[in-house]
Amino acid sequence: MQGIFQMHALRRRLRLLGLLVLYASVATLALSTVLAELGERWWIADLFAHFRYHYALGALLLAGAALALGRRVAGLAAACLVAAQIWAIAAPPRTPAIERAETGTPLRVMSANVLVVNARHDDVAAAVERAAPDIVSLQEISPAWHPVVERLAKTLPYVAPADWRTRRSDTILLSRHPIRASRTVIPPGPLDWFAHVEATVEIGGRQVRVLAVHPPLPYGPLLTDIRQAHLNYYARTAAGADLPLLIAGDFNITPYSPRFRALLRDGGLRYVHLGWAWPRSWPSGHYGPLTRHLRGFQIDHVLTSRHFAVAGARAAEDVGSDHYPIIADLVLRR
């Protein structure tokens, strides 16, 4: 008899512990969701904005646990948190799929953060050659990568900046179409760091402005402010552009951040998303078997002005970097 009482007492304690974990988890997830929407005001809060798919999965699991424990209020709260994540995922303006049937000039754009210490130079070059893009934005280029740029320039003969062989540039833009003008720009901000490349490319007789970018990771308030200065510059450039505009690169920010949504809103831009099935471009599977299954984030982007429609987009294969290259098939409208 005593053993039965002890068993019932253990079950009650376990149930109480389960309820405490459930309520604490729902509260933590709710707090994280609220913080994620305050990212424009506080750099730490912005870090919470990038885990929307993770939050949605966690909220689904919590809703199931709440129903199993007979806690309908907690289950409803978890379901509302799922809805909040879905809203945040769907909110940023994407290049709509309904435009895919439009006619115009096809344009394949590729972006790849090669990782400066990556030794698989041939794999990067081969991946670009297989993709056969019209425009490529490469980030983390050091002089050790110049032979790769030379190799790619055989089929993508226009390179910016024009003095890339002698002027150190973290970002390189290669094009199959003529580059009529180019320059290296450091947006005004807290420090004169992290230059990007701007070019005017002639495509089918039309001029298109292209930015190949790589703002910093938000490691602390200073780098977050520098990244924000870059994002603000992209928005101003897009809002004042009278030419079709493309911005491609490693933005070090997901589409779910309020700061990214502000960039799209203020610049009149849309981003080419990689699909709804938990899209990611970082981290790649380069760092071991676990990262092959780790669902990460889309921080590499192609942004477009209204002059472009989308025909498709995907992440490419592992090339030894911590990023997967991304490929966007666009149509420059007539």
Short mmCIF file of C-alpha atoms in Angstrom, two decimals:
data_model
loop_
_atom_site.label_atom_id
_atom_site.label_comp_id
_atom_site.label_asym_id
_atom_site.label_seq_id
_atom_site.Cartn_x
_atom_site.Cartn_y
_atom_site.Cartn_z
CA MET A 1 0.00 0.00 0.00
CA GLN A 2 2.81 2.36 0.90
CA GLY A 3 4.39 1.69 -2.51
CA ILE A 4 1.14 2.73 -4.24
CA PHE A 5 1.02 5.98 -2.28
CA GLN A 6 4.64 6.69 -3.15
CA MET A 7 3.90 6.03 -6.83
CA HIS A 8 0.93 8.46 -6.78
CA ALA A 9 3.05 11.07 -5.03
CA LEU A 10 5.79 10.68 -7.64
CA ARG A 11 3.26 11.07 -10.45
CA ARG A 12 1.86 14.24 -8.86
CA ARG A 13 5.35 15.69 -8.52
CA LEU A 14 6.21 14.83 -12.10
CA ARG A 15 2.97 16.35 -13.31
CA LEU A 16 3.63 19.50 -11.29
CA LEU A 17 7.16 19.67 -12.70
CA GLY A 18 5.78 19.22 -16.21
CA LEU A 19 3.29 22.04 -15.68
CA LEU A 20 6.00 24.33 -14.34
CA VAL A 21 8.22 23.58 -17.35
CA LEU A 22 5.25 24.09 -19.70
CA TYR A 23 4.27 27.48 -18.26
CA ALA A 24 7.88 28.65 -18.05
CA SER A 25 8.50 27.61 -21.65
CA VAL A 26 5.37 29.36 -22.93
CA ALA A 27 6.31 32.50 -21.01
CA THR A 28 9.89 32.41 -22.31
CA LEU A 29 8.70 31.93 -25.89
CA ALA A 30 6.21 34.78 -25.51
CA LEU A 31 8.93 37.07 -24.13
CA SER A 32 11.25 36.14 -27.00
CA THR A 33 8.49 36.90 -29.51
CA VAL A 34 7.89 40.32 -27.98
CA LEU A 35 11.60 41.12 -27.90
CA ALA A 36 11.90 40.11 -31.55
CA GLU A 37 9.59 42.97 -32.50
CA LEU A 38 11.69 45.51 -30.57
CA GLY A 39 14.82 44.92 -32.61
CA GLU A 40 14.92 48.41 -34.11
CA ARG A 41 15.26 49.90 -30.63
CA TRP A 42 17.74 47.52 -28.99
CA TRP A 43 20.47 45.50 -30.65
CA ILE A 44 20.09 42.57 -28.25
CA ALA A 45 16.37 42.38 -28.96
CA ASP A 46 17.13 42.17 -32.68
CA LEU A 47 19.02 38.92 -32.06
CA PHE A 48 15.75 37.32 -30.98
CA ALA A 49 14.12 38.10 -34.34
CA HIS A 50 16.01 35.50 -36.36
CA PHE A 51 14.62 32.32 -34.76
CA ARG A 52 11.07 32.44 -36.10
CA TYR A 53 11.06 28.90 -37.47
CA HIS A 54 12.59 27.64 -34.23
CA TYR A 55 9.94 29.49 -32.23
CA ALA A 56 7.16 28.07 -34.42
CA LEU A 57 8.41 24.52 -33.93
CA GLY A 58 8.79 25.06 -30.19
CA ALA A 59 5.30 26.55 -29.91
CA LEU A 60 3.81 23.57 -31.77
CA LEU A 61 5.49 21.18 -29.35
CA LEU A 62 4.28 23.22 -26.39
CA ALA A 63 0.72 23.25 -27.75
CA GLY A 64 0.82 19.46 -27.98
CA ALA A 65 2.22 19.16 -24.46
CA ALA A 66 -0.45 21.51 -23.10
CA LEU A 67 -3.23 19.45 -24.64
CA ALA A 68 -1.69 16.26 -23.27
CA LEU A 69 -1.63 17.81 -19.79
CA GLY A 70 -5.18 19.14 -20.14
CA ARG A 71 -4.14 22.80 -20.03
CA ARG A 72 -6.27 24.45 -22.70
CA VAL A 73 -5.26 28.03 -21.86
CA ALA A 74 -1.58 27.21 -22.20
CA GLY A 75 -2.36 25.35 -25.42
CA LEU A 76 -4.22 28.36 -26.81
CA ALA A 77 -1.35 30.64 -25.84
CA ALA A 78 1.10 28.35 -27.64
CA ALA A 79 -1.14 28.26 -30.71
CA CYS A 80 -1.21 32.07 -30.74
CA LEU A 81 2.58 32.06 -30.61
CA VAL A 82 2.64 29.78 -33.67
CA ALA A 83 0.42 32.29 -35.47
CA ALA A 84 2.74 35.14 -34.47
CA GLN A 85 5.73 33.38 -36.01
CA ILE A 86 3.83 32.64 -39.21
CA TRP A 87 2.92 36.33 -39.48
CA ALA A 88 6.56 37.39 -39.00
CA ILE A 89 7.75 34.88 -41.60
CA ALA A 90 5.17 35.98 -44.16
CA ALA A 91 5.34 39.73 -43.48
CA PRO A 92 8.46 40.84 -45.42
CA PRO A 93 7.59 41.75 -49.03
CA ARG A 94 8.84 39.00 -51.30
CA THR A 95 9.04 38.92 -55.08
CA PRO A 96 5.60 37.35 -55.69
CA ALA A 97 5.30 33.96 -57.35
CA ILE A 98 2.36 35.20 -59.43
CA GLU A 99 4.82 37.25 -61.48
CA ARG A 100 6.71 34.22 -62.73
CA ALA A 101 4.84 34.14 -66.03
CA GLU A 102 5.96 37.64 -67.00
CA THR A 103 8.16 38.10 -70.05
CA GLY A 104 11.42 40.00 -70.17
CA THR A 105 15.16 39.43 -70.05
CA PRO A 106 16.18 36.37 -67.96
CA LEU A 107 18.88 37.07 -65.40
CA ARG A 108 20.53 34.61 -63.04
CA VAL A 109 22.08 36.19 -59.95
CA MET A 110 24.35 34.31 -57.56
CA SER A 111 25.80 35.30 -54.20
CA ALA A 112 28.47 33.39 -52.30
CA ASN A 113 30.33 34.14 -49.10
CA VAL A 114 33.39 32.01 -49.88
CA LEU A 115 34.87 32.21 -46.33
CA VAL A 116 38.30 33.76 -46.41
CA VAL A 117 40.02 30.72 -44.84
CA ASN A 118 38.25 28.20 -47.08
CA ALA A 119 40.81 26.06 -48.91
CA ARG A 120 38.34 24.58 -51.42
CA HIS A 121 38.94 27.20 -54.08
CA ASP A 122 38.28 24.81 -56.97
CA ASP A 123 34.93 23.76 -55.47
CA VAL A 124 33.80 27.38 -55.28
CA ALA A 125 34.87 28.07 -58.86
CA ALA A 126 33.22 24.86 -60.10
CA ALA A 127 29.95 25.68 -58.31
CA VAL A 128 29.81 29.07 -60.00
CA GLU A 129 30.62 27.54 -63.37
CA ARG A 130 27.89 24.92 -62.99
CA ALA A 131 25.33 27.53 -62.01
CA ALA A 132 26.28 29.66 -65.04
CA PRO A 133 25.04 32.94 -63.51
CA ASP A 134 24.93 36.29 -65.27
CA ILE A 135 25.96 38.23 -62.16
CA VAL A 136 27.93 36.97 -59.16
CA SER A 137 28.53 38.68 -55.82
CA LEU A 138 31.47 37.15 -53.92
CA GLN A 139 32.28 38.04 -50.31
CA GLU A 140 35.35 37.54 -48.10
CA ILE A 141 37.71 37.74 -51.06
CA SER A 142 41.40 38.02 -50.16
CA PRO A 143 44.41 38.04 -52.52
CA ALA A 144 44.56 34.24 -52.10
CA TRP A 145 41.24 34.10 -53.98
CA HIS A 146 42.45 36.13 -56.96
CA PRO A 147 43.24 33.02 -59.05
CA VAL A 148 39.59 31.99 -58.62
CA VAL A 149 38.44 35.41 -59.79
CA GLU A 150 40.77 35.11 -62.80
CA ARG A 151 39.32 31.71 -63.63
CA LEU A 152 35.72 32.91 -63.34
CA ALA A 153 36.52 36.02 -65.40
CA LYS A 154 36.95 33.78 -68.45
CA THR A 155 33.17 33.37 -68.64
CA LEU A 156 32.22 36.42 -66.55
CA PRO A 157 34.62 38.90 -68.11
CA TYR A 158 33.44 42.09 -66.43
CA VAL A 159 34.74 42.53 -62.87
CA ALA A 160 34.23 45.29 -60.31
CA PRO A 161 35.94 47.07 -58.76
CA ALA A 162 37.99 47.66 -61.89
CA ASP A 163 41.24 47.75 -59.90
CA TRP A 164 40.47 44.61 -57.90
CA ARG A 165 43.93 43.14 -58.59
CA THR A 166 45.73 45.96 -56.81
CA ARG A 167 43.05 47.32 -54.50
CA ARG A 168 42.06 45.04 -51.66
CA SER A 169 38.32 44.48 -51.70
CA ASP A 170 36.36 42.08 -49.52
CA THR A 171 33.59 42.02 -52.13
CA ILE A 172 33.93 41.29 -55.85
CA LEU A 173 31.26 41.58 -58.52
CA LEU A 174 31.53 39.57 -61.75
CA SER A 175 29.19 39.95 -64.70
CA ARG A 176 28.50 38.36 -68.06
CA HIS A 177 27.09 41.70 -69.17
CA PRO A 178 29.18 44.87 -69.63
CA ILE A 179 29.91 46.91 -66.51
CA ARG A 180 29.76 50.53 -67.62
CA ALA A 181 30.81 52.07 -64.31
CA SER A 182 31.79 50.89 -60.85
CA ARG A 183 33.07 52.14 -57.53
CA THR A 184 33.82 51.00 -54.00
CA VAL A 185 31.66 52.62 -51.32
CA ILE A 186 31.86 52.78 -47.54
CA PRO A 187 28.50 54.02 -46.22
CA PRO A 188 28.79 56.80 -43.63
CA GLY A 189 28.57 55.43 -40.14
CA PRO A 190 30.36 55.05 -36.80
CA LEU A 191 33.53 53.75 -38.52
CA ASP A 192 34.81 53.70 -42.09
CA TRP A 193 34.71 49.93 -42.39
CA PHE A 194 33.13 47.30 -44.64
CA ALA A 195 33.17 48.65 -48.18
CA HIS A 196 30.86 47.30 -50.86
CA VAL A 197 30.87 47.44 -54.65
CA GLU A 198 28.41 49.41 -56.76
CA ALA A 199 28.21 48.97 -60.51
CA THR A 200 26.10 49.96 -63.48
CA VAL A 201 25.57 46.92 -65.69
CA GLU A 202 24.13 47.02 -69.19
CA ILE A 203 21.65 44.18 -69.67
CA GLY A 204 19.77 43.83 -72.94
CA GLY A 205 20.38 47.47 -73.77
CA ARG A 206 19.17 48.66 -70.35
CA GLN A 207 21.23 49.91 -67.46
CA VAL A 208 20.84 48.14 -64.12
CA ARG A 209 22.39 49.26 -60.86
CA VAL A 210 23.92 46.42 -58.85
CA LEU A 211 25.28 46.47 -55.29
CA ALA A 212 27.45 43.61 -54.02
CA VAL A 213 27.38 43.94 -50.23
CA HIS A 214 28.64 42.43 -47.00
CA PRO A 215 27.78 44.41 -43.84
CA PRO A 216 29.22 43.14 -40.56
CA LEU A 217 27.88 40.60 -38.12
CA PRO A 218 25.99 42.27 -35.25
CA TYR A 219 28.56 41.35 -32.61
CA GLY A 220 27.83 44.04 -30.07
CA PRO A 221 26.33 47.53 -30.30
CA LEU A 222 29.12 49.07 -32.42
CA LEU A 223 29.01 46.49 -35.20
CA THR A 224 25.21 46.52 -35.07
CA ASP A 225 25.28 50.30 -35.58
CA ILE A 226 27.69 49.88 -38.51
CA ARG A 227 25.44 47.25 -40.07
CA GLN A 228 22.46 49.54 -39.56
CA ALA A 229 24.29 52.39 -41.29
CA HIS A 230 24.79 50.08 -44.26
CA LEU A 231 21.15 49.00 -44.29
CA ASN A 232 20.06 52.64 -44.14
CA TYR A 233 22.35 53.43 -47.07
CA TYR A 234 20.86 50.60 -49.15
CA ALA A 235 17.37 51.89 -48.40
CA ARG A 236 18.26 55.48 -49.39
CA THR A 237 19.97 54.26 -52.54
CA ALA A 238 16.97 52.15 -53.53
CA ALA A 239 14.45 54.88 -52.75
CA GLY A 240 16.36 57.37 -54.91
CA ALA A 241 17.21 55.02 -57.77
CA ASP A 242 15.78 55.72 -61.21
CA LEU A 243 17.28 52.52 -62.64
CA PRO A 244 16.38 48.89 -61.97
CA LEU A 245 18.27 47.87 -58.82
CA LEU A 246 19.69 44.63 -57.46
CA ILE A 247 21.43 44.19 -54.11
CA ALA A 248 23.11 40.82 -53.49
CA GLY A 249 25.34 39.52 -50.75
CA ASP A 250 25.69 38.32 -47.18
CA PHE A 251 23.57 40.77 -45.20
CA ASN A 252 24.13 39.09 -41.81
CA ILE A 253 20.42 39.53 -41.04
CA THR A 254 17.34 37.38 -41.60
CA PRO A 255 14.16 38.59 -43.33
CA TYR A 256 12.29 38.35 -40.02
CA SER A 257 14.13 41.19 -38.33
CA PRO A 258 12.26 44.51 -37.98
CA ARG A 259 15.42 46.16 -39.31
CA PHE A 260 15.28 44.10 -42.49
CA ARG A 261 11.57 44.83 -42.92
CA ALA A 262 12.38 48.54 -42.53
CA LEU A 263 15.03 48.25 -45.26
CA LEU A 264 12.52 46.73 -47.64
CA ARG A 265 9.81 49.23 -46.71
CA ASP A 266 11.95 52.36 -46.87
CA GLY A 267 13.72 51.30 -50.06
CA GLY A 268 10.67 49.97 -51.89
CA LEU A 269 12.49 46.65 -52.20
CA ARG A 270 11.53 43.00 -52.13
CA TYR A 271 13.67 40.01 -51.32
CA VAL A 272 13.89 36.76 -53.22
CA HIS A 273 13.07 34.05 -50.70
CA LEU A 274 14.33 30.48 -50.90
CA GLY A 275 10.97 28.81 -50.24
CA TRP A 276 8.86 28.14 -47.18
CA ALA A 277 10.42 24.86 -46.00
CA TRP A 278 12.73 26.46 -43.43
CA PRO A 279 15.04 28.29 -45.89
CA ARG A 280 18.66 28.70 -44.92
CA SER A 281 21.97 29.83 -46.32
CA TRP A 282 23.94 29.59 -43.05
CA PRO A 283 25.40 27.51 -41.54
CA SER A 284 26.42 25.04 -44.21
CA GLY A 285 27.26 21.40 -43.65
CA HIS A 286 30.98 22.18 -43.78
CA TYR A 287 31.64 21.91 -40.05
CA GLY A 288 30.61 18.32 -39.55
CA PRO A 289 27.68 15.94 -39.88
CA LEU A 290 25.55 17.73 -37.29
CA THR A 291 25.49 20.99 -39.21
CA ARG A 292 24.11 19.14 -42.23
CA HIS A 293 20.90 18.66 -40.23
CA LEU A 294 21.00 21.92 -38.25
CA ARG A 295 18.26 24.18 -39.53
CA GLY A 296 19.78 27.62 -39.68
CA PHE A 297 18.95 30.96 -41.22
CA GLN A 298 18.67 32.81 -44.50
CA ILE A 299 21.13 35.68 -44.14
CA ASP A 300 22.31 35.78 -47.77
CA HIS A 301 19.89 37.67 -49.97
CA VAL A 302 19.07 39.03 -53.38
CA LEU A 303 16.94 42.17 -53.13
CA THR A 304 15.13 43.60 -56.13
CA SER A 305 13.36 46.75 -57.17
CA ARG A 306 9.92 46.53 -58.76
CA HIS A 307 11.53 46.12 -62.19
CA PHE A 308 12.20 42.43 -61.57
CA ALA A 309 10.05 39.32 -61.38
CA VAL A 310 11.18 36.00 -59.96
CA ALA A 311 11.40 32.70 -61.78
CA GLY A 312 12.96 30.64 -58.98
CA ALA A 313 15.52 30.59 -56.20
CA ARG A 314 17.55 28.02 -54.30
CA ALA A 315 20.59 27.46 -52.14
CA ALA A 316 23.49 25.73 -53.87
CA GLU A 317 25.68 22.93 -52.60
CA ASP A 318 28.32 23.02 -49.87
CA VAL A 319 31.54 24.55 -51.21
CA GLY A 320 33.62 24.52 -48.02
CA SER A 321 32.35 27.83 -46.69
CA ASP A 322 30.15 28.31 -43.67
CA HIS A 323 27.54 29.66 -46.12
CA TYR A 324 25.68 27.99 -48.93
CA PRO A 325 25.75 30.05 -52.13
CA ILE A 326 22.32 31.24 -53.24
CA ILE A 327 20.98 31.46 -56.79
CA ALA A 328 18.05 33.61 -57.94
CA ASP A 329 16.51 33.37 -61.40
CA LEU A 330 14.98 36.73 -62.22
CA VAL A 331 13.25 38.39 -65.14
CA LEU A 332 14.02 42.00 -65.96
CA ARG A 333 10.66 43.29 -67.06
CA ARG A 334 10.28 44.96 -70.43
#
